[in-house]
Short mmCIF file of C-alpha atoms in Angstrom, two decimals:
data_model
loop_
_atom_site.label_atom_id
_atom_site.label_comp_id
_atom_site.label_asym_id
_atom_site.label_seq_id
_atom_site.Cartn_x
_atom_site.Cartn_y
_atom_site.Cartn_z
CA UNK A 1 8.76 -33.21 9.88
CA UNK A 2 9.00 -29.86 8.09
CA UNK A 3 12.78 -29.73 7.71
CA UNK A 4 13.97 -27.55 4.86
CA UNK A 5 17.23 -27.10 2.95
CA UNK A 6 17.66 -24.02 0.81
CA UNK A 7 16.83 -20.33 0.94
CA UNK A 8 13.84 -18.55 2.41
CA UNK A 9 13.03 -15.06 1.17
CA UNK A 10 10.51 -12.93 3.06
CA UNK A 11 9.25 -9.89 1.12
CA UNK A 12 7.67 -7.14 3.25
CA UNK A 13 5.94 -4.19 1.51
CA UNK A 14 6.49 -0.84 3.30
CA UNK A 15 6.58 2.89 2.78
CA UNK A 16 9.07 5.35 4.22
CA UNK A 17 7.38 7.85 6.54
CA UNK A 18 9.42 10.99 7.07
CA UNK A 19 12.86 9.49 7.64
CA UNK A 20 15.93 8.94 5.52
CA UNK A 21 16.74 5.30 4.96
CA UNK A 22 20.43 4.58 5.28
CA UNK A 23 21.93 1.19 4.64
CA UNK A 24 25.32 -0.32 5.31
CA UNK A 25 27.92 -0.65 2.56
CA UNK A 26 27.63 -3.72 0.36
CA UNK A 27 30.27 -5.58 -1.62
CA UNK A 28 30.24 -6.64 -5.23
CA UNK A 29 28.52 -9.99 -5.54
CA UNK A 30 26.14 -9.32 -2.65
CA UNK A 31 22.37 -9.66 -2.91
CA UNK A 32 22.11 -5.89 -3.42
CA UNK A 33 24.39 -5.78 -6.44
CA UNK A 34 22.98 -8.98 -7.91
CA UNK A 35 19.37 -7.78 -7.86
CA UNK A 36 20.43 -4.37 -9.21
CA UNK A 37 22.11 -6.13 -12.13
CA UNK A 38 19.04 -8.28 -12.72
CA UNK A 39 16.78 -5.20 -12.79
CA UNK A 40 19.05 -3.47 -15.29
CA UNK A 41 18.91 -6.56 -17.54
CA UNK A 42 15.18 -7.26 -17.27
CA UNK A 43 13.40 -3.96 -16.57
CA UNK A 44 12.79 -1.00 -18.88
CA UNK A 45 15.40 1.77 -18.55
CA UNK A 46 12.74 4.36 -17.75
CA UNK A 47 11.87 2.46 -14.57
CA UNK A 48 14.78 0.54 -13.06
CA UNK A 49 17.04 3.54 -12.38
CA UNK A 50 14.51 5.03 -9.93
CA UNK A 51 15.42 2.55 -7.20
CA UNK A 52 17.84 2.83 -4.30
CA UNK A 53 19.15 -0.32 -2.66
CA UNK A 54 21.01 -1.18 0.49
CA UNK A 55 21.32 -3.51 3.47
CA UNK A 56 19.87 -2.89 6.93
CA UNK A 57 22.09 -5.56 8.43
CA UNK A 58 21.95 -9.05 9.86
CA UNK A 59 19.47 -9.90 12.63
CA UNK A 60 18.76 -12.96 14.75
CA UNK A 61 15.18 -14.03 14.04
CA UNK A 62 13.00 -16.33 16.11
CA UNK A 63 12.75 -19.30 13.77
CA UNK A 64 11.34 -22.40 15.44
CA UNK A 65 10.33 -23.67 18.86
CA UNK A 66 8.12 -26.28 20.48
CA UNK A 67 4.98 -24.44 19.34
CA UNK A 68 3.78 -21.18 17.75
CA UNK A 69 3.60 -19.59 21.21
CA UNK A 70 7.09 -20.62 22.31
CA UNK A 71 8.99 -17.52 23.48
CA UNK A 72 12.28 -19.37 23.82
CA UNK A 73 12.77 -20.19 20.15
CA UNK A 74 15.82 -21.27 18.27
CA UNK A 75 17.05 -18.28 16.31
CA UNK A 76 18.46 -18.07 12.81
CA UNK A 77 20.40 -15.18 11.25
CA UNK A 78 18.70 -13.36 8.41
CA UNK A 79 20.11 -10.63 6.17
CA UNK A 80 17.73 -7.72 5.59
CA UNK A 81 17.91 -5.75 2.35
CA UNK A 82 15.79 -2.88 1.06
CA UNK A 83 14.74 -1.56 -2.33
CA UNK A 84 13.39 2.00 -2.11
CA UNK A 85 11.59 3.77 -4.92
CA UNK A 86 12.69 7.36 -4.54
CA UNK A 87 9.67 8.89 -6.25
CA UNK A 88 6.95 7.13 -4.27
CA UNK A 89 8.88 6.34 -1.05
CA UNK A 90 7.55 2.81 -1.33
CA UNK A 91 10.02 0.25 -0.05
CA UNK A 92 10.30 -3.54 -0.20
CA UNK A 93 12.29 -5.28 2.51
CA UNK A 94 13.72 -8.70 1.72
CA UNK A 95 14.90 -11.03 4.48
CA UNK A 96 17.20 -13.77 3.18
CA UNK A 97 17.69 -16.92 5.27
CA UNK A 98 20.04 -19.79 4.57
CA UNK A 99 18.17 -22.81 5.96
CA UNK A 100 20.09 -26.03 6.62
CA UNK A 101 17.55 -28.51 7.92
CA UNK A 102 15.61 -26.32 10.36
CA UNK A 103 11.80 -26.60 10.50
CA UNK A 104 10.40 -24.02 8.08
CA UNK A 105 6.67 -23.69 8.70
CA UNK A 106 6.91 -21.77 11.99
CA UNK A 107 8.56 -18.95 10.06
CA UNK A 108 5.69 -19.05 7.56
CA UNK A 109 3.19 -18.98 10.41
CA UNK A 110 4.90 -15.93 11.96
CA UNK A 111 4.75 -14.14 8.62
CA UNK A 112 1.03 -14.86 8.32
CA UNK A 113 0.16 -13.45 11.74
CA UNK A 114 2.63 -10.55 11.41
CA UNK A 115 4.56 -11.88 14.38
CA UNK A 116 8.13 -11.84 13.06
CA UNK A 117 10.45 -11.37 16.05
CA UNK A 118 14.12 -10.48 16.41
CA UNK A 119 16.71 -10.09 19.13
CA UNK A 120 17.12 -6.34 19.70
CA UNK A 121 19.70 -5.61 22.39
CA UNK A 122 18.50 -7.09 25.66
CA UNK A 123 15.06 -7.84 24.22
CA UNK A 124 14.97 -11.32 22.74
CA UNK A 125 11.44 -11.25 21.31
CA UNK A 126 11.16 -7.76 19.78
CA UNK A 127 8.47 -7.30 17.15
CA UNK A 128 10.24 -6.74 13.85
CA UNK A 129 7.53 -4.50 12.35
CA UNK A 130 7.59 -2.24 15.42
CA UNK A 131 11.38 -2.09 15.20
CA UNK A 132 11.20 -1.03 11.54
CA UNK A 133 8.77 1.77 12.36
CA UNK A 134 10.73 3.09 15.33
CA UNK A 135 14.25 2.71 13.95
CA UNK A 136 13.81 3.44 10.25
CA UNK A 137 10.39 5.08 9.83
CA UNK A 138 9.17 2.15 7.74
CA UNK A 139 5.43 1.49 7.88
CA UNK A 140 4.36 -1.96 6.74
CA UNK A 141 1.83 -1.62 3.94
CA UNK A 142 0.37 -4.89 2.77
CA UNK A 143 0.76 -8.60 3.19
CA UNK A 144 4.23 -10.14 3.28
CA UNK A 145 4.99 -12.99 0.88
CA UNK A 146 7.51 -15.83 1.20
CA UNK A 147 9.55 -17.52 -1.51
CA UNK A 148 11.22 -20.84 -0.73
CA UNK A 149 13.92 -22.14 -3.04
CA UNK A 150 15.35 -25.62 -2.74
CA UNK A 151 17.01 -28.40 -4.68
CA UNK A 152 15.39 -31.12 -2.60
CA UNK A 153 11.92 -32.55 -3.06
CA UNK A 154 9.46 -31.79 -0.27
CA UNK A 155 7.03 -34.33 1.20
CA UNK A 156 3.57 -34.03 -0.36
CA UNK A 157 1.99 -33.98 3.11
CA UNK A 158 3.99 -30.84 3.95
CA UNK A 159 3.08 -28.79 0.87
CA UNK A 160 -0.47 -27.73 1.91
CA UNK A 161 0.93 -26.17 5.11
CA UNK A 162 3.65 -24.40 3.15
CA UNK A 163 1.25 -22.87 0.65
CA UNK A 164 -1.16 -21.89 3.43
CA UNK A 165 1.68 -20.27 5.40
CA UNK A 166 0.70 -22.29 8.47
CA UNK A 167 2.68 -24.31 10.98
CA UNK A 168 2.78 -28.00 10.13
CA UNK A 169 0.94 -30.12 12.72
CA UNK A 170 0.06 -27.01 14.70
CA UNK A 171 -0.89 -27.34 18.37
CA UNK A 172 -3.49 -24.60 17.84
CA UNK A 173 -5.20 -26.80 15.23
CA UNK A 174 -4.79 -29.93 17.40
CA UNK A 175 -2.15 -31.25 14.97
CA UNK A 176 -4.73 -31.42 12.17
CA UNK A 177 -3.25 -31.51 8.69
CA UNK A 178 -4.45 -29.47 5.74
CA UNK A 179 -5.99 -31.38 2.86
CA UNK A 180 -4.37 -31.25 -0.60
CA UNK A 181 -7.58 -29.59 -1.83
CA UNK A 182 -6.71 -26.43 0.11
CA UNK A 183 -7.08 -23.43 -2.20
CA UNK A 184 -8.82 -25.70 -4.71
CA UNK A 185 -5.42 -27.25 -5.26
CA UNK A 186 -4.36 -24.32 -7.47
CA UNK A 187 -0.90 -24.35 -5.85
CA UNK A 188 -0.20 -27.70 -7.52
CA UNK A 189 0.15 -26.04 -10.94
CA UNK A 190 3.70 -25.58 -12.23
CA UNK A 191 3.86 -22.01 -13.58
CA UNK A 192 7.56 -22.00 -14.54
CA UNK A 193 8.47 -20.70 -18.00
CA UNK A 194 11.97 -22.26 -18.13
CA UNK A 195 12.95 -25.91 -17.81
CA UNK A 196 15.60 -25.12 -15.19
CA UNK A 197 13.09 -25.17 -12.34
CA UNK A 198 9.56 -25.85 -11.18
CA UNK A 199 7.58 -22.99 -9.63
CA UNK A 200 4.43 -23.35 -7.55
CA UNK A 201 2.54 -20.51 -5.89
CA UNK A 202 -0.39 -19.64 -3.66
CA UNK A 203 -1.65 -16.30 -2.37
CA UNK A 204 1.11 -16.13 0.24
CA UNK A 205 3.91 -18.50 -0.74
CA UNK A 206 6.05 -19.34 -3.77
CA UNK A 207 8.08 -22.55 -3.96
CA UNK A 208 10.92 -22.89 -6.46
CA UNK A 209 12.44 -26.32 -7.01
CA UNK A 210 15.77 -26.39 -8.85
CA UNK A 211 17.48 -29.79 -8.92
CA UNK A 212 20.88 -28.15 -9.48
CA UNK A 213 20.81 -26.51 -6.05
CA UNK A 214 21.48 -27.62 -2.47
CA UNK A 215 23.29 -30.85 -3.24
CA UNK A 216 27.03 -31.52 -2.89
CA UNK A 217 28.31 -28.37 -4.57
CA UNK A 218 28.79 -25.63 -1.92
CA UNK A 219 28.80 -22.96 -4.64
CA UNK A 220 25.20 -23.90 -5.45
CA UNK A 221 23.99 -24.28 -1.86
CA UNK A 222 22.88 -22.03 0.98
CA UNK A 223 23.18 -18.32 0.29
CA UNK A 224 26.07 -18.60 -2.15
CA UNK A 225 26.24 -16.05 -4.96
CA UNK A 226 25.45 -18.63 -7.63
CA UNK A 227 22.43 -19.96 -5.73
CA UNK A 228 21.10 -16.44 -5.13
CA UNK A 229 21.69 -15.60 -8.80
CA UNK A 230 19.63 -18.57 -9.99
CA UNK A 231 16.82 -17.63 -7.60
CA UNK A 232 16.83 -14.06 -8.92
CA UNK A 233 15.23 -15.30 -12.14
CA UNK A 234 12.12 -15.45 -9.95
CA UNK A 235 12.65 -13.23 -6.92
CA UNK A 236 13.15 -9.98 -8.84
CA UNK A 237 9.64 -10.44 -10.28
CA UNK A 238 8.20 -11.05 -6.82
CA UNK A 239 9.83 -7.85 -5.56
CA UNK A 240 8.27 -5.82 -8.36
CA UNK A 241 4.84 -7.32 -7.67
CA UNK A 242 5.25 -6.41 -4.01
CA UNK A 243 5.60 -2.78 -5.08
CA UNK A 244 2.15 -3.12 -6.67
CA UNK A 245 0.84 -4.54 -3.41
CA UNK A 246 2.40 -1.70 -1.40
CA UNK A 247 1.04 1.00 -3.71
CA UNK A 248 -2.54 -0.25 -3.43
CA UNK A 249 -2.45 -0.93 0.29
CA UNK A 250 -0.92 2.46 1.17
CA UNK A 251 -3.57 4.28 -0.86
CA UNK A 252 -6.32 2.10 0.59
CA UNK A 253 -5.12 2.70 4.16
CA UNK A 254 -5.51 6.47 3.69
CA UNK A 255 -8.93 6.13 2.05
CA UNK A 256 -10.15 3.74 4.75
CA UNK A 257 -8.87 6.08 7.48
CA UNK A 258 -10.83 8.97 5.94
CA UNK A 259 -13.99 6.85 5.86
CA UNK A 260 -13.61 5.59 9.43
CA UNK A 261 -12.81 9.01 10.93
CA UNK A 262 -15.68 10.61 8.98
CA UNK A 263 -13.49 13.49 7.83
CA UNK A 264 -15.13 16.34 5.94
CA UNK A 265 -13.48 16.22 2.55
CA UNK A 266 -13.59 18.18 -0.69
CA UNK A 267 -12.98 16.84 -4.20
CA UNK A 268 -9.45 18.26 -4.02
CA UNK A 269 -8.86 16.04 -0.98
CA UNK A 270 -9.94 13.04 -3.05
CA UNK A 271 -7.37 13.94 -5.69
CA UNK A 272 -4.74 14.18 -2.95
CA UNK A 273 -5.66 10.72 -1.66
CA UNK A 274 -5.44 9.35 -5.19
CA UNK A 275 -1.99 10.89 -5.54
CA UNK A 276 -0.37 7.97 -3.69
CA UNK A 277 -1.67 5.53 -6.25
CA UNK A 278 -1.04 7.78 -9.27
CA UNK A 279 2.61 8.23 -8.31
CA UNK A 280 3.07 4.45 -8.28
CA UNK A 281 1.59 3.88 -11.72
CA UNK A 282 5.02 2.85 -13.07
CA UNK A 283 4.67 -0.48 -11.25
CA UNK A 284 1.55 -1.18 -13.35
CA UNK A 285 3.24 -0.45 -16.67
CA UNK A 286 2.52 -3.41 -18.95
CA UNK A 287 5.81 -2.82 -20.75
CA UNK A 288 7.99 -2.64 -17.64
CA UNK A 289 9.46 -6.09 -18.39
CA UNK A 290 11.75 -6.29 -21.40
CA UNK A 291 11.14 -10.00 -22.04
CA UNK A 292 7.77 -11.71 -22.62
CA UNK A 293 8.86 -14.69 -20.51
CA UNK A 294 9.28 -12.49 -17.43
CA UNK A 295 5.96 -10.79 -18.18
CA UNK A 296 4.21 -14.15 -18.43
CA UNK A 297 5.56 -15.33 -15.08
CA UNK A 298 4.69 -11.97 -13.50
CA UNK A 299 1.12 -12.24 -14.80
CA UNK A 300 0.72 -15.71 -13.30
CA UNK A 301 2.14 -14.66 -9.94
CA UNK A 302 -0.04 -11.54 -9.95
CA UNK A 303 -3.04 -13.81 -10.39
CA UNK A 304 -1.87 -16.21 -7.67
CA UNK A 305 -1.18 -13.38 -5.20
CA UNK A 306 -4.75 -12.12 -5.77
CA UNK A 307 -3.57 -8.50 -5.91
CA UNK A 308 -6.57 -7.68 -8.10
CA UNK A 309 -8.82 -8.13 -5.06
CA UNK A 310 -6.93 -5.42 -3.20
CA UNK A 311 -7.26 -3.17 -6.24
CA UNK A 312 -11.00 -3.79 -6.40
CA UNK A 313 -11.35 -2.99 -2.68
CA UNK A 314 -9.48 0.27 -3.23
CA UNK A 315 -11.78 1.21 -6.11
CA UNK A 316 -14.90 0.51 -4.06
CA UNK A 317 -13.65 2.57 -1.11
CA UNK A 318 -12.61 5.38 -3.44
CA UNK A 319 -16.04 5.38 -5.10
CA UNK A 320 -17.77 5.47 -1.71
CA UNK A 321 -15.61 8.38 -0.59
CA UNK A 322 -16.31 10.34 -3.78
CA UNK A 323 -20.04 9.75 -3.39
CA UNK A 324 -19.92 10.96 0.21
CA UNK A 325 -18.00 14.09 -0.79
CA UNK A 326 -20.50 14.85 -3.57
CA UNK A 327 -23.42 14.51 -1.16
CA UNK A 328 -21.65 16.67 1.41
CA UNK A 329 -20.90 19.35 -1.17
CA UNK A 330 -24.51 19.31 -2.40
CA UNK A 331 -25.82 19.70 1.16
CA UNK A 332 -23.35 22.52 1.85
CA UNK A 333 -24.29 24.32 -1.38
CA UNK A 334 -27.98 24.04 -0.52
CA UNK A 335 -27.33 25.43 2.96
CA UNK A 336 -25.35 28.38 1.58
CA UNK A 337 -28.05 29.13 -1.02
CA UNK A 338 -30.70 29.12 1.68
CA UNK A 339 -28.61 31.48 3.82
CA UNK A 340 -28.14 33.89 0.92
CA UNK A 341 -31.89 33.86 0.23
CA UNK A 342 -32.62 34.71 3.86
CA UNK A 343 -30.16 37.61 3.72
CA UNK A 344 -31.73 38.86 0.49
CA UNK A 345 -35.19 38.85 2.07
CA UNK A 346 -33.95 40.75 5.12
CA UNK A 347 -32.17 43.34 2.97
CA UNK A 348 -35.26 43.71 0.80
CA UNK A 349 -37.44 44.22 3.84
CA UNK A 350 -35.30 46.92 5.45
CA UNK A 351 -34.27 48.79 2.30
CA UNK A 352 -36.92 48.34 -0.39
CA UNK A 353 -40.17 48.13 1.62
CA UNK A 354 -39.87 51.73 3.04
CA UNK A 355 -39.38 53.04 -0.51
CA UNK A 356 -42.45 51.17 -1.72
CA UNK A 357 -44.41 52.61 1.18
CA UNK A 358 -43.46 56.19 0.19
CA UNK A 359 -44.38 55.50 -3.44
CA UNK A 360 -47.76 54.05 -2.47
CA UNK A 361 -48.49 56.98 -0.13
CA UNK A 362 -47.63 59.51 -2.86
CA UNK A 363 -49.88 57.70 -5.33
CA UNK A 364 -52.86 57.54 -2.94
CA UNK A 365 -52.56 61.18 -1.88
CA UNK A 366 -51.88 62.24 -5.49
CA UNK A 367 -48.86 64.21 -4.45
CA UNK A 368 -45.72 64.69 -6.57
CA UNK A 369 -42.84 62.46 -5.56
CA UNK A 370 -39.82 64.24 -4.17
CA UNK A 371 -36.75 63.50 -6.35
CA UNK A 372 -34.61 63.17 -3.25
CA UNK A 373 -36.76 60.21 -2.24
CA UNK A 374 -36.20 58.59 -5.65
CA UNK A 375 -32.45 59.16 -5.42
CA UNK A 376 -32.32 57.77 -1.89
CA UNK A 377 -34.34 54.73 -2.99
CA UNK A 378 -32.01 54.05 -5.90
CA UNK A 379 -29.04 54.45 -3.57
CA UNK A 380 -30.60 52.06 -1.04
CA UNK A 381 -31.26 49.43 -3.71
CA UNK A 382 -27.71 49.84 -5.06
CA UNK A 383 -26.23 49.46 -1.59
CA UNK A 384 -28.39 46.39 -0.99
CA UNK A 385 -27.26 44.83 -4.26
CA UNK A 386 -23.60 45.53 -3.51
CA UNK A 387 -24.03 44.09 -0.01
CA UNK A 388 -25.65 41.00 -1.48
CA UNK A 389 -22.76 40.51 -3.94
CA UNK A 390 -20.22 40.97 -1.12
CA UNK A 391 -21.94 38.32 1.01
CA UNK A 392 -21.97 35.85 -1.89
CA UNK A 393 -18.27 36.57 -2.49
CA UNK A 394 -17.40 36.02 1.17
CA UNK A 395 -19.17 32.66 1.18
CA UNK A 396 -17.27 31.51 -1.90
CA UNK A 397 -13.95 32.78 -0.57
CA UNK A 398 -14.45 30.79 2.62
CA UNK A 399 -14.93 27.62 0.58
CA UNK A 400 -11.79 28.28 -1.47
CA UNK A 401 -9.81 29.00 1.71
CA UNK A 402 -10.89 25.67 3.22
CA UNK A 403 -9.67 23.84 0.11
CA UNK A 404 -6.33 25.66 0.19
CA UNK A 405 -5.77 24.84 3.87
CA UNK A 406 -6.52 21.13 3.33
CA UNK A 407 -4.22 20.88 0.34
#
């Protein structure tokens, strides 16, 4: 079976869309104050004080049932906390579960398929992501990750399902079990930097084994302050990495939307789209961690989470969008130049040709040219030139106005 004893942390990357996020009051010693203290001890001063923290409350989550599709699941309470970066409006939600022997892999499966459900009033199976959007204006931006912390050894046969974030012996997969070679077995590598624990990670899941936890001491079991505090040596790093995930995914969502909707964009629009990512550059600061040990663990988790792939996708989409804008601008410039040339020809025909006709007639008939004709010709050419300049100016002003409206 996939019974689990310990703590399950679900990290959900979001961004706040037009609402003010208000949390309930928290007491000293709560998860909120503990992670704030950890940030102040581990993160550079220029970065950690830009965060706002709070609690959204306790919810009853669908946790396990007879199968993945069971709508009458056993529920488990989970405390939901948020960390909001005020500058970027990026937000990481953390759900903390105290698990005392319940099956764990159905929760992981729900996280993978973005099917986390809660009891919301009379509705027992409300989609948690939809609730966040409606109630708090939080848009999910990126893939959620799970961290499991326990003081008890897990069966080796269970580990592949945990690191794949899949239900163990799933009915959908005809109870087939994952092989240990899943993910090339990379999740079997212990990436811990301290001897107090073992840490294993895949793209979606982190497992922390600490033999001091979840035994006979209640102060080091469940969601006790001491147990949470020991986990924070790892979980604060995961939260920071999730901000990286959120920053890339939010920027990439906007770029992808522009590509799919075939919007007509200018280079200024590209800069605006890049603004989301530029504002979040603090999460990519190589010196954000004060201690090399934390930086080393963050680097390994960053590699395991495969966040670089999301960054590469963003760069490719951005490059494609810039190329499309350049081609569009070149085509528009060519069209405007052609229009101006046509206007110039028309003006020349109606204003200059009659003057040339008078000059040619005077030359053939060997008659003196009336000065009034010369003056009128010069005036006509001057008016034509001024008209031409005005038309060019109007065309350019229209382009500048379009840019101003879009920005």
